[in-house]
Amino acid sequence: MTTDLDIRGVVIPAAELSWRFSRSSGPGGQGVNTTDSRAEVSFDLAGTTALPDVLKARALRNLDGRLVDGVLTVASSEQRSQLMNRQTAARRLADLLIEATAPPPPPRRPTKPSRGMRERRLENKHRRGEIKRLRRSTGD
């Protein structure tokens, strides 16, 4: 199964993904200890030529804590079959890259509270202060 990943309209070829398989500690029957069902996919984010420089820089900045020497690794061992774990790992890698290459949100435009909102806030403060003043003892 060699599939390309589609990240924001940019296709990452399967040749840039490296796969490793190992024994899964997850669910299984008698053959669980003999099959290599755990799938691990690695993508050299720092050395890729598939992503444009803008997306690559954004992903490197956002995934800084997950990268080891510029390589992003995702593993999956939830399923019993290697094929299902491969698909899950590839989907997780794609989701991570899509989220990491998202453009930053537009800057917040500061606004002032409306006149009515200010008046309601002051009225609530006054009412609360009255409640607390009435709770005080008179000093008898």
mmCIF file with all atom_site columns, C-alpha atoms in Angstrom:
data_model
loop_
_atom_site.group_PDB
_atom_site.id
_atom_site.type_symbol
_atom_site.label_atom_id
_atom_site.label_alt_id
_atom_site.label_comp_id
_atom_site.label_asym_id
_atom_site.label_entity_id
_atom_site.label_seq_id
_atom_site.pdbx_PDB_ins_code
_atom_site.Cartn_x
_atom_site.Cartn_y
_atom_site.Cartn_z
_atom_site.occupancy
_atom_site.B_iso_or_equiv
_atom_site.pdbx_formal_charge
_atom_site.auth_seq_id
_atom_site.auth_comp_id
_atom_site.auth_asym_id
_atom_site.auth_atom_id
_atom_site.pdbx_PDB_model_num
ATOM 1   C CA . MET A 1 1   ? 0.000   0.000   0.000  1.00 0.00 ? 1   MET A CA 1
ATOM 2   C CA . THR A 1 2   ? 1.764   3.101   -1.221 1.00 0.00 ? 2   THR A CA 1
ATOM 3   C CA . THR A 1 3   ? -0.444  6.149   -1.093 1.00 0.00 ? 3   THR A CA 1
ATOM 4   C CA . ASP A 1 4   ? 0.420   9.771   -1.480 1.00 0.00 ? 4   ASP A CA 1
ATOM 5   C CA . LEU A 1 5   ? -0.721  12.253  1.162  1.00 0.00 ? 5   LEU A CA 1
ATOM 6   C CA . ASP A 1 6   ? -2.679  15.346  0.172  1.00 0.00 ? 6   ASP A CA 1
ATOM 7   C CA . ILE A 1 7   ? -1.831  18.320  2.407  1.00 0.00 ? 7   ILE A CA 1
ATOM 8   C CA . ARG A 1 8   ? -3.678  21.535  1.511  1.00 0.00 ? 8   ARG A CA 1
ATOM 9   C CA . GLY A 1 9   ? -3.581  20.730  -2.202 1.00 0.00 ? 9   GLY A CA 1
ATOM 10  C CA . VAL A 1 10  ? 0.078   19.670  -2.116 1.00 0.00 ? 10  VAL A CA 1
ATOM 11  C CA . VAL A 1 11  ? 0.783   15.993  -2.715 1.00 0.00 ? 11  VAL A CA 1
ATOM 12  C CA . ILE A 1 12  ? 3.495   14.338  -0.641 1.00 0.00 ? 12  ILE A CA 1
ATOM 13  C CA . PRO A 1 13  ? 4.714   11.339  -2.630 1.00 0.00 ? 13  PRO A CA 1
ATOM 14  C CA . ALA A 1 14  ? 4.817   7.934   -0.960 1.00 0.00 ? 14  ALA A CA 1
ATOM 15  C CA . ALA A 1 15  ? 8.562   7.828   -1.668 1.00 0.00 ? 15  ALA A CA 1
ATOM 16  C CA . GLU A 1 16  ? 9.121   10.513  1.003  1.00 0.00 ? 16  GLU A CA 1
ATOM 17  C CA . LEU A 1 17  ? 7.444   8.393   3.678  1.00 0.00 ? 17  LEU A CA 1
ATOM 18  C CA . SER A 1 18  ? 9.404   5.653   5.413  1.00 0.00 ? 18  SER A CA 1
ATOM 19  C CA . TRP A 1 19  ? 7.592   2.807   7.150  1.00 0.00 ? 19  TRP A CA 1
ATOM 20  C CA . ARG A 1 20  ? 8.620   0.538   10.016 1.00 0.00 ? 20  ARG A CA 1
ATOM 21  C CA . PHE A 1 21  ? 6.702   -2.402  11.385 1.00 0.00 ? 21  PHE A CA 1
ATOM 22  C CA . SER A 1 22  ? 6.994   -4.119  14.716 1.00 0.00 ? 22  SER A CA 1
ATOM 23  C CA . ARG A 1 23  ? 5.043   -6.346  17.032 1.00 0.00 ? 23  ARG A CA 1
ATOM 24  C CA . SER A 1 24  ? 2.011   -4.673  18.433 1.00 0.00 ? 24  SER A CA 1
ATOM 25  C CA . SER A 1 25  ? 1.109   -4.770  22.097 1.00 0.00 ? 25  SER A CA 1
ATOM 26  C CA . GLY A 1 26  ? -2.530  -4.222  21.208 1.00 0.00 ? 26  GLY A CA 1
ATOM 27  C CA . PRO A 1 27  ? -5.434  -6.664  20.849 1.00 0.00 ? 27  PRO A CA 1
ATOM 28  C CA . GLY A 1 28  ? -5.085  -9.937  19.023 1.00 0.00 ? 28  GLY A CA 1
ATOM 29  C CA . GLY A 1 29  ? -5.482  -13.669 19.186 1.00 0.00 ? 29  GLY A CA 1
ATOM 30  C CA . GLN A 1 30  ? -2.942  -16.480 19.061 1.00 0.00 ? 30  GLN A CA 1
ATOM 31  C CA . GLY A 1 31  ? -0.921  -14.795 16.327 1.00 0.00 ? 31  GLY A CA 1
ATOM 32  C CA . VAL A 1 32  ? -0.511  -11.528 18.183 1.00 0.00 ? 32  VAL A CA 1
ATOM 33  C CA . ASN A 1 33  ? 3.061   -12.274 19.221 1.00 0.00 ? 33  ASN A CA 1
ATOM 34  C CA . THR A 1 34  ? 4.168   -13.390 15.771 1.00 0.00 ? 34  THR A CA 1
ATOM 35  C CA . THR A 1 35  ? 2.779   -10.709 13.449 1.00 0.00 ? 35  THR A CA 1
ATOM 36  C CA . ASP A 1 36  ? 4.293   -7.303  12.887 1.00 0.00 ? 36  ASP A CA 1
ATOM 37  C CA . SER A 1 37  ? 1.038   -5.360  13.005 1.00 0.00 ? 37  SER A CA 1
ATOM 38  C CA . ARG A 1 38  ? 2.264   -2.082  14.551 1.00 0.00 ? 38  ARG A CA 1
ATOM 39  C CA . ALA A 1 39  ? 2.892   0.520   11.854 1.00 0.00 ? 39  ALA A CA 1
ATOM 40  C CA . GLU A 1 40  ? 5.145   3.540   12.204 1.00 0.00 ? 40  GLU A CA 1
ATOM 41  C CA . VAL A 1 41  ? 5.473   6.168   9.476  1.00 0.00 ? 41  VAL A CA 1
ATOM 42  C CA . SER A 1 42  ? 8.227   8.782   9.393  1.00 0.00 ? 42  SER A CA 1
ATOM 43  C CA . PHE A 1 43  ? 8.340   11.919  7.282  1.00 0.00 ? 43  PHE A CA 1
ATOM 44  C CA . ASP A 1 44  ? 11.467  14.063  6.950  1.00 0.00 ? 44  ASP A CA 1
ATOM 45  C CA . LEU A 1 45  ? 9.807   17.441  7.283  1.00 0.00 ? 45  LEU A CA 1
ATOM 46  C CA . ALA A 1 46  ? 13.061  19.409  7.327  1.00 0.00 ? 46  ALA A CA 1
ATOM 47  C CA . GLY A 1 47  ? 14.407  17.742  4.183  1.00 0.00 ? 47  GLY A CA 1
ATOM 48  C CA . THR A 1 48  ? 11.260  17.491  2.084  1.00 0.00 ? 48  THR A CA 1
ATOM 49  C CA . THR A 1 49  ? 10.984  19.142  -1.296 1.00 0.00 ? 49  THR A CA 1
ATOM 50  C CA . ALA A 1 50  ? 7.265   18.389  -1.705 1.00 0.00 ? 50  ALA A CA 1
ATOM 51  C CA . LEU A 1 51  ? 5.998   21.192  0.548  1.00 0.00 ? 51  LEU A CA 1
ATOM 52  C CA . PRO A 1 52  ? 6.365   24.856  -0.454 1.00 0.00 ? 52  PRO A CA 1
ATOM 53  C CA . ASP A 1 53  ? 8.715   26.869  1.746  1.00 0.00 ? 53  ASP A CA 1
ATOM 54  C CA . VAL A 1 54  ? 5.868   28.775  3.427  1.00 0.00 ? 54  VAL A CA 1
ATOM 55  C CA . LEU A 1 55  ? 4.017   25.619  4.510  1.00 0.00 ? 55  LEU A CA 1
ATOM 56  C CA . LYS A 1 56  ? 7.269   23.885  5.438  1.00 0.00 ? 56  LYS A CA 1
ATOM 57  C CA . ALA A 1 57  ? 8.369   26.767  7.705  1.00 0.00 ? 57  ALA A CA 1
ATOM 58  C CA . ARG A 1 58  ? 4.920   26.920  9.310  1.00 0.00 ? 58  ARG A CA 1
ATOM 59  C CA . ALA A 1 59  ? 4.898   23.162  9.964  1.00 0.00 ? 59  ALA A CA 1
ATOM 60  C CA . LEU A 1 60  ? 8.459   23.185  11.354 1.00 0.00 ? 60  LEU A CA 1
ATOM 61  C CA . ARG A 1 61  ? 7.503   25.996  13.747 1.00 0.00 ? 61  ARG A CA 1
ATOM 62  C CA . ASN A 1 62  ? 4.230   24.402  14.884 1.00 0.00 ? 62  ASN A CA 1
ATOM 63  C CA . LEU A 1 63  ? 5.543   20.839  15.234 1.00 0.00 ? 63  LEU A CA 1
ATOM 64  C CA . ASP A 1 64  ? 8.837   21.798  16.869 1.00 0.00 ? 64  ASP A CA 1
ATOM 65  C CA . GLY A 1 65  ? 8.183   19.732  20.012 1.00 0.00 ? 65  GLY A CA 1
ATOM 66  C CA . ARG A 1 66  ? 7.278   16.585  18.040 1.00 0.00 ? 66  ARG A CA 1
ATOM 67  C CA . LEU A 1 67  ? 10.222  16.557  15.643 1.00 0.00 ? 67  LEU A CA 1
ATOM 68  C CA . VAL A 1 68  ? 13.404  14.560  16.157 1.00 0.00 ? 68  VAL A CA 1
ATOM 69  C CA . ASP A 1 69  ? 16.160  15.893  13.881 1.00 0.00 ? 69  ASP A CA 1
ATOM 70  C CA . GLY A 1 70  ? 13.495  17.331  11.577 1.00 0.00 ? 70  GLY A CA 1
ATOM 71  C CA . VAL A 1 71  ? 11.649  14.011  11.233 1.00 0.00 ? 71  VAL A CA 1
ATOM 72  C CA . LEU A 1 72  ? 7.997   13.592  12.211 1.00 0.00 ? 72  LEU A CA 1
ATOM 73  C CA . THR A 1 73  ? 7.024   10.067  13.306 1.00 0.00 ? 73  THR A CA 1
ATOM 74  C CA . VAL A 1 74  ? 3.520   8.712   13.885 1.00 0.00 ? 74  VAL A CA 1
ATOM 75  C CA . ALA A 1 75  ? 2.705   5.181   15.081 1.00 0.00 ? 75  ALA A CA 1
ATOM 76  C CA . SER A 1 76  ? -0.468  3.125   15.192 1.00 0.00 ? 76  SER A CA 1
ATOM 77  C CA . SER A 1 77  ? -1.096  -0.193  16.896 1.00 0.00 ? 77  SER A CA 1
ATOM 78  C CA . GLU A 1 78  ? -4.808  -0.104  17.704 1.00 0.00 ? 78  GLU A CA 1
ATOM 79  C CA . GLN A 1 79  ? -5.922  -2.478  14.961 1.00 0.00 ? 79  GLN A CA 1
ATOM 80  C CA . ARG A 1 80  ? -5.144  -6.154  14.521 1.00 0.00 ? 80  ARG A CA 1
ATOM 81  C CA . SER A 1 81  ? -4.096  -5.881  10.899 1.00 0.00 ? 81  SER A CA 1
ATOM 82  C CA . GLN A 1 82  ? -1.007  -4.153  9.623  1.00 0.00 ? 82  GLN A CA 1
ATOM 83  C CA . LEU A 1 83  ? -2.941  -2.651  6.719  1.00 0.00 ? 83  LEU A CA 1
ATOM 84  C CA . MET A 1 84  ? -5.445  -0.968  9.035  1.00 0.00 ? 84  MET A CA 1
ATOM 85  C CA . ASN A 1 85  ? -2.623  0.361   11.220 1.00 0.00 ? 85  ASN A CA 1
ATOM 86  C CA . ARG A 1 86  ? -0.864  1.713   8.101  1.00 0.00 ? 86  ARG A CA 1
ATOM 87  C CA . GLN A 1 87  ? -4.006  3.556   7.059  1.00 0.00 ? 87  GLN A CA 1
ATOM 88  C CA . THR A 1 88  ? -4.522  4.933   10.569 1.00 0.00 ? 88  THR A CA 1
ATOM 89  C CA . ALA A 1 89  ? -0.913  6.124   10.842 1.00 0.00 ? 89  ALA A CA 1
ATOM 90  C CA . ALA A 1 90  ? -1.033  7.768   7.400  1.00 0.00 ? 90  ALA A CA 1
ATOM 91  C CA . ARG A 1 91  ? -4.311  9.507   8.264  1.00 0.00 ? 91  ARG A CA 1
ATOM 92  C CA . ARG A 1 92  ? -2.869  10.782  11.571 1.00 0.00 ? 92  ARG A CA 1
ATOM 93  C CA . LEU A 1 93  ? 0.258   12.066  9.820  1.00 0.00 ? 93  LEU A CA 1
ATOM 94  C CA . ALA A 1 94  ? -1.885  13.877  7.244  1.00 0.00 ? 94  ALA A CA 1
ATOM 95  C CA . ASP A 1 95  ? -4.094  15.374  9.968  1.00 0.00 ? 95  ASP A CA 1
ATOM 96  C CA . LEU A 1 96  ? -1.045  16.576  11.902 1.00 0.00 ? 96  LEU A CA 1
ATOM 97  C CA . LEU A 1 97  ? 0.451   18.204  8.815  1.00 0.00 ? 97  LEU A CA 1
ATOM 98  C CA . ILE A 1 98  ? -2.858  19.814  7.813  1.00 0.00 ? 98  ILE A CA 1
ATOM 99  C CA . GLU A 1 99  ? -3.260  21.290  11.294 1.00 0.00 ? 99  GLU A CA 1
ATOM 100 C CA . ALA A 1 100 ? 0.382   22.412  11.472 1.00 0.00 ? 100 ALA A CA 1
ATOM 101 C CA . THR A 1 101 ? 0.260   24.158  8.083  1.00 0.00 ? 101 THR A CA 1
ATOM 102 C CA . ALA A 1 102 ? -2.953  26.061  8.821  1.00 0.00 ? 102 ALA A CA 1
ATOM 103 C CA . PRO A 1 103 ? -2.615  29.804  8.391  1.00 0.00 ? 103 PRO A CA 1
ATOM 104 C CA . PRO A 1 104 ? -2.595  31.858  11.593 1.00 0.00 ? 104 PRO A CA 1
ATOM 105 C CA . PRO A 1 105 ? -5.951  33.315  12.630 1.00 0.00 ? 105 PRO A CA 1
ATOM 106 C CA . PRO A 1 106 ? -6.622  36.937  11.687 1.00 0.00 ? 106 PRO A CA 1
ATOM 107 C CA . PRO A 1 107 ? -5.542  39.421  14.347 1.00 0.00 ? 107 PRO A CA 1
ATOM 108 C CA . ARG A 1 108 ? -8.197  40.484  16.843 1.00 0.00 ? 108 ARG A CA 1
ATOM 109 C CA . ARG A 1 109 ? -9.640  43.936  16.336 1.00 0.00 ? 109 ARG A CA 1
ATOM 110 C CA . PRO A 1 110 ? -9.917  45.549  19.758 1.00 0.00 ? 110 PRO A CA 1
ATOM 111 C CA . THR A 1 111 ? -13.346 46.957  20.555 1.00 0.00 ? 111 THR A CA 1
ATOM 112 C CA . LYS A 1 112 ? -14.774 49.071  23.346 1.00 0.00 ? 112 LYS A CA 1
ATOM 113 C CA . PRO A 1 113 ? -17.634 47.896  25.552 1.00 0.00 ? 113 PRO A CA 1
ATOM 114 C CA . SER A 1 114 ? -20.902 49.602  24.603 1.00 0.00 ? 114 SER A CA 1
ATOM 115 C CA . ARG A 1 115 ? -22.393 52.340  26.763 1.00 0.00 ? 115 ARG A CA 1
ATOM 116 C CA . GLY A 1 116 ? -25.253 50.072  27.831 1.00 0.00 ? 116 GLY A CA 1
ATOM 117 C CA . MET A 1 117 ? -22.821 47.320  28.813 1.00 0.00 ? 117 MET A CA 1
ATOM 118 C CA . ARG A 1 118 ? -20.795 49.738  30.958 1.00 0.00 ? 118 ARG A CA 1
ATOM 119 C CA . GLU A 1 119 ? -23.965 50.981  32.661 1.00 0.00 ? 119 GLU A CA 1
ATOM 120 C CA . ARG A 1 120 ? -25.173 47.429  33.379 1.00 0.00 ? 120 ARG A CA 1
ATOM 121 C CA . ARG A 1 121 ? -21.788 46.509  34.827 1.00 0.00 ? 121 ARG A CA 1
ATOM 122 C CA . LEU A 1 122 ? -21.771 49.536  37.133 1.00 0.00 ? 122 LEU A CA 1
ATOM 123 C CA . GLU A 1 123 ? -25.387 48.885  38.161 1.00 0.00 ? 123 GLU A CA 1
ATOM 124 C CA . ASN A 1 124 ? -24.506 45.254  39.046 1.00 0.00 ? 124 ASN A CA 1
ATOM 125 C CA . LYS A 1 125 ? -21.496 46.446  41.044 1.00 0.00 ? 125 LYS A CA 1
ATOM 126 C CA . HIS A 1 126 ? -23.666 48.935  42.911 1.00 0.00 ? 126 HIS A CA 1
ATOM 127 C CA . ARG A 1 127 ? -26.335 46.281  43.634 1.00 0.00 ? 127 ARG A CA 1
ATOM 128 C CA . ARG A 1 128 ? -23.715 43.804  44.852 1.00 0.00 ? 128 ARG A CA 1
ATOM 129 C CA . GLY A 1 129 ? -22.146 46.447  47.103 1.00 0.00 ? 129 GLY A CA 1
ATOM 130 C CA . GLU A 1 130 ? -25.574 47.222  48.593 1.00 0.00 ? 130 GLU A CA 1
ATOM 131 C CA . ILE A 1 131 ? -26.144 43.528  49.382 1.00 0.00 ? 131 ILE A CA 1
ATOM 132 C CA . LYS A 1 132 ? -22.784 43.318  51.136 1.00 0.00 ? 132 LYS A CA 1
ATOM 133 C CA . ARG A 1 133 ? -23.348 46.613  53.011 1.00 0.00 ? 133 ARG A CA 1
ATOM 134 C CA . LEU A 1 134 ? -26.680 45.362  54.343 1.00 0.00 ? 134 LEU A CA 1
ATOM 135 C CA . ARG A 1 135 ? -25.046 42.179  55.679 1.00 0.00 ? 135 ARG A CA 1
ATOM 136 C CA . ARG A 1 136 ? -22.714 44.116  57.950 1.00 0.00 ? 136 ARG A CA 1
ATOM 137 C CA . SER A 1 137 ? -23.498 44.294  61.613 1.00 0.00 ? 137 SER A CA 1
ATOM 138 C CA . THR A 1 138 ? -24.479 47.686  63.014 1.00 0.00 ? 138 THR A CA 1
ATOM 139 C CA . GLY A 1 139 ? -21.873 47.539  65.771 1.00 0.00 ? 139 GLY A CA 1
ATOM 140 C CA . ASP A 1 140 ? -24.238 47.169  68.780 1.00 0.00 ? 140 ASP A CA 1
#
